[in-house]
Amino acid sequence: MKDSDSDRLYASPRLSIAGFAFNHAVVAVFPDMIKRSVPGYETIVAMTGTLARRFVRPHTHCYDLGCSLGASLLAMAAATSDRPRHLVGVDNSAPMIERCQEILQRECLATDAELLCEDIATVPIANASMVALNFTLQFIPLEQRQALLAKIFAGLNPGGVLVLSEKVAFGDEDHNRLMIDLHHDFKRANGYSDLEISQKRSALDNVLIPETLEAHRQRLREVGFASVDVWFQCFNFASLIAIRGE
Ligand code: GEK
């Protein structure tokens, strides 16, 4: 199958909806799925490259945690090709990592970047000037999130940056409902039917757990980040940068 294959995974009625998994079927349609489902995805990936150009230091590591097919890894690689650095992509889905390896080879980046099929909760992080966590923390059990962010903070060099992109929730119920509705309007405008939207929503229930921006900000400060703020938001999707103080 090609990268451009379109996502029709939830187009037919299903008797029961299993929890969403990053399997072969998802990998085959992933670029189309994420672009049509996440408002601002392409901007966030492109700006991850822009941030890399500014923050990645020579002879340091640059991580993409939950790299999927390596979109952020490729953006960071292209933006920092003028300096020696080691890129590391991590994902615990074997089909994602296999396909990502093919993409890196096609882009002639197989020697610049290392791919690890591992849980981001246990992978070591060291000598990092940048870590991208784009739409992955939301899949990590709530009770593991603080320890993961503390590990990332400890692995970042002073002045290093974490880019954290997430689907978010809002404390005000009416506002939360409005943002969810607007997100569904975005999906409808991108060709998803009401059936596809509702079946996907059921599949993600209890698999993707969004938190409020305030919860993210507070935890990032608690683990030690000196500077934390949102740089992008569209409806219930947002991206923050958190910088480790010098
Ligand atoms: C992009 N960042 O294109 N350990 C490792 N990987 C994990 C874990 C875990 N514990 N849990 C989930 N994943 C990408 C998009 S997708 C977001 C990231 C989405 C992986 C999972 O296998 C999947 O590839 C990725 O995190 C989330 O910018 O599909 O909404």
XYZ file of C-alpha atoms and ligand atoms in Angstrom:
276
model
C 0.000 0.000 0.000
C 1.121 3.607 -0.568
C 1.510 6.430 2.000
C -1.361 8.212 0.308
C -3.929 5.450 0.882
C -7.069 6.956 2.319
C -8.474 6.117 5.725
C -11.754 4.172 5.431
C -11.128 2.007 8.516
C -14.366 2.963 10.280
C -16.507 3.560 7.172
C -18.610 0.379 7.506
C -20.841 -0.329 10.504
C -19.187 -2.628 13.079
C -21.048 -4.818 15.522
C -18.537 -4.063 18.264
C -15.676 -1.590 18.356
C -12.334 -2.823 19.671
C -9.912 -0.401 21.337
C -7.797 1.511 18.821
C -4.404 -0.108 18.073
C -1.480 0.977 15.890
C -1.563 -2.169 13.721
C -0.819 -2.865 10.026
C -4.230 -1.560 8.887
C -3.641 1.758 10.680
C -0.048 2.042 9.417
C -1.257 1.696 5.801
C -3.511 4.757 6.069
C -1.724 6.672 8.846
C -0.520 9.796 6.962
C -4.034 10.372 5.569
C -5.690 9.559 8.908
C -3.658 11.948 11.038
C -3.794 14.810 8.514
C -7.615 14.573 8.226
C -8.135 14.040 11.969
C -5.788 16.458 13.745
C -6.319 20.162 13.107
C -2.942 21.852 12.673
C -0.991 18.591 12.309
C 1.012 19.728 9.286
C 1.815 23.090 10.914
C 2.948 21.379 14.125
C 5.212 18.974 12.233
C 6.722 21.780 10.138
C 7.281 23.965 13.229
C 8.896 21.026 15.032
C 11.549 21.431 12.327
C 11.726 25.179 12.901
C 12.173 24.593 16.647
C 14.862 21.987 15.937
C 16.838 24.478 13.838
C 16.921 26.784 16.866
C 17.390 24.314 19.730
C 19.366 21.304 18.466
C 23.028 21.656 19.443
C 25.976 19.928 17.745
C 26.897 16.503 19.162
C 23.618 16.076 21.060
C 20.628 13.739 20.700
C 17.273 14.693 19.270
C 14.358 12.366 20.091
C 10.963 11.759 18.495
C 8.949 9.776 21.068
C 5.986 7.970 19.501
C 7.490 8.675 16.103
C 4.931 6.659 14.060
C 6.122 7.052 10.464
C 8.716 9.642 11.424
C 7.036 12.883 10.310
C 8.548 14.931 13.153
C 11.849 13.039 12.915
C 12.114 13.916 9.202
C 11.263 17.573 9.915
C 13.926 17.737 12.650
C 16.474 15.943 10.446
C 15.963 18.293 7.497
C 16.172 21.390 9.684
C 19.441 20.332 11.360
C 21.324 18.754 8.454
C 24.013 21.466 8.809
C 25.289 20.082 12.155
C 26.424 16.746 13.618
C 23.581 15.336 15.770
C 22.065 11.970 16.499
C 18.344 11.495 15.792
C 16.398 8.825 17.672
C 12.844 7.746 16.840
C 10.986 5.528 19.324
C 7.672 3.720 18.881
C 6.332 0.512 20.421
C 4.340 -0.452 17.306
C 6.460 -2.856 15.222
C 4.474 -2.147 11.998
C 5.058 1.607 12.484
C 8.807 1.149 13.025
C 9.160 -1.193 10.009
C 7.431 1.298 7.702
C 9.304 4.233 9.249
C 12.614 2.468 8.525
C 11.630 2.154 4.852
C 10.756 5.858 4.749
C 14.089 6.851 6.335
C 15.911 4.702 3.796
C 13.978 6.292 0.934
C 14.884 9.752 2.312
C 18.565 8.684 2.672
C 18.383 9.290 6.437
C 18.991 5.726 7.597
C 22.485 6.606 8.836
C 21.508 9.876 10.566
C 18.647 8.362 12.518
C 18.224 5.353 14.774
C 14.810 3.742 15.268
C 13.900 1.840 18.409
C 10.835 -0.369 18.767
C 10.422 0.262 22.494
C 8.100 1.667 25.103
C 8.865 5.353 25.594
C 8.342 4.799 29.335
C 11.500 2.696 29.526
C 13.759 3.999 26.732
C 16.818 5.888 28.023
C 17.029 9.610 27.212
C 20.416 11.300 27.478
C 22.388 14.268 26.142
C 19.257 15.624 24.468
C 18.863 19.139 23.156
C 15.362 18.430 21.846
C 12.574 15.939 22.512
C 9.380 15.841 20.425
C 6.349 14.185 22.009
C 3.781 14.864 19.325
C 0.364 13.307 20.082
C 1.819 10.420 22.108
C 1.569 11.332 25.813
C -2.225 11.099 25.385
C -1.844 7.313 24.904
C 0.292 6.803 28.040
C -1.572 5.694 31.200
C -2.238 8.767 33.391
C -0.257 7.407 36.317
C 2.886 6.996 34.149
C 2.910 10.497 32.663
C 4.740 12.326 35.471
C 7.588 9.779 35.566
C 7.975 9.936 31.766
C 8.164 13.738 31.760
C 10.611 13.695 34.694
C 12.826 11.288 32.702
C 12.677 13.556 29.657
C 13.580 16.580 31.801
C 16.534 14.704 33.315
C 17.761 13.650 29.834
C 17.635 17.164 28.394
C 20.712 19.340 28.554
C 20.313 22.833 30.057
C 18.603 25.011 27.443
C 17.031 21.950 25.790
C 13.401 21.916 24.645
C 10.458 19.528 24.856
C 7.724 19.958 22.232
C 4.523 18.449 23.618
C 1.527 18.239 21.278
C -1.748 16.799 22.542
C -5.472 16.549 22.162
C -6.711 18.497 25.185
C -9.819 18.768 27.354
C -11.333 21.871 28.939
C -12.579 22.303 32.507
C -15.689 24.176 31.410
C -18.158 21.575 30.180
C -19.875 23.811 27.600
C -16.567 24.952 26.140
C -15.306 21.349 26.064
C -18.457 20.259 24.170
C -18.036 23.159 21.707
C -14.400 22.249 20.990
C -15.323 18.582 20.449
C -18.138 19.620 18.082
C -15.812 21.920 16.136
C -13.259 19.108 15.870
C -15.983 16.851 14.454
C -16.924 19.620 11.985
C -13.250 19.667 10.932
C -13.371 15.890 10.370
C -16.643 16.153 8.404
C -15.107 18.877 6.227
C -12.249 16.430 5.551
C -14.645 13.766 4.259
C -15.328 11.615 7.353
C -18.967 10.512 7.763
C -20.862 10.711 11.058
C -20.542 6.895 11.315
C -16.757 7.053 10.885
C -16.502 9.834 13.472
C -18.613 8.015 16.024
C -16.983 4.567 15.554
C -13.478 6.082 15.782
C -14.528 7.952 18.898
C -15.651 4.688 20.515
C -12.363 3.004 19.537
C -10.365 5.793 21.203
C -12.468 5.807 24.363
C -10.174 4.960 27.315
C -7.228 4.608 24.888
C -6.614 8.315 24.215
C -7.029 10.228 27.480
C -6.826 14.011 27.063
C -5.998 16.360 29.934
C -6.468 20.098 30.353
C -3.763 22.558 29.342
C -3.527 23.580 33.003
C -2.791 19.973 34.038
C -0.061 19.785 31.390
C 1.461 23.128 32.428
C 1.428 22.231 36.117
C 3.064 18.815 35.621
C 5.746 20.231 33.324
C 6.597 22.822 35.987
C 6.551 20.168 38.716
C 9.141 18.031 36.919
C 11.405 21.075 36.636
C 10.852 22.932 33.357
C 11.622 26.620 33.848
C 9.567 27.914 30.958
C 6.313 26.337 29.751
C 3.796 27.743 27.311
C 1.430 27.009 24.451
C 2.733 28.033 21.025
C -0.107 26.540 18.918
C -3.757 25.693 19.432
C -6.659 24.834 17.150
C -9.874 23.768 18.909
C -8.985 20.856 21.262
C -5.492 20.280 19.837
C -2.536 22.168 21.250
C 1.231 22.185 21.326
C 3.427 23.436 24.149
C 7.118 24.122 24.425
C 8.852 23.464 27.728
C 12.448 24.627 28.125
C 14.953 23.334 30.665
C 16.631 26.330 32.295
C 20.337 26.999 31.592
C 3.615 12.177 14.300
N 4.331 11.666 16.582
O 3.304 11.800 13.159
N 5.740 3.731 23.630
C 6.109 4.008 22.366
N 5.227 4.435 21.412
C 3.939 4.553 21.779
C 3.492 4.261 23.083
C 4.455 3.826 24.025
N 4.129 3.542 25.293
N 2.154 4.464 23.125
C 1.775 4.872 21.897
N 2.858 4.914 21.078
C 3.594 11.161 15.411
C 2.192 10.769 15.721
S 0.651 8.822 16.920
C -0.665 9.888 17.293
C 2.050 9.939 16.953
C -1.993 9.485 16.793
C 2.902 5.330 19.669
C 1.899 4.640 18.777
O 2.348 3.372 18.339
C 1.753 5.661 17.642
O 2.625 5.379 16.572
C 2.117 6.987 18.304
O 2.574 6.692 19.618
C 0.964 7.962 18.417
O 3.903 13.378 14.582
O -2.101 8.503 16.051
O -2.972 10.198 17.192
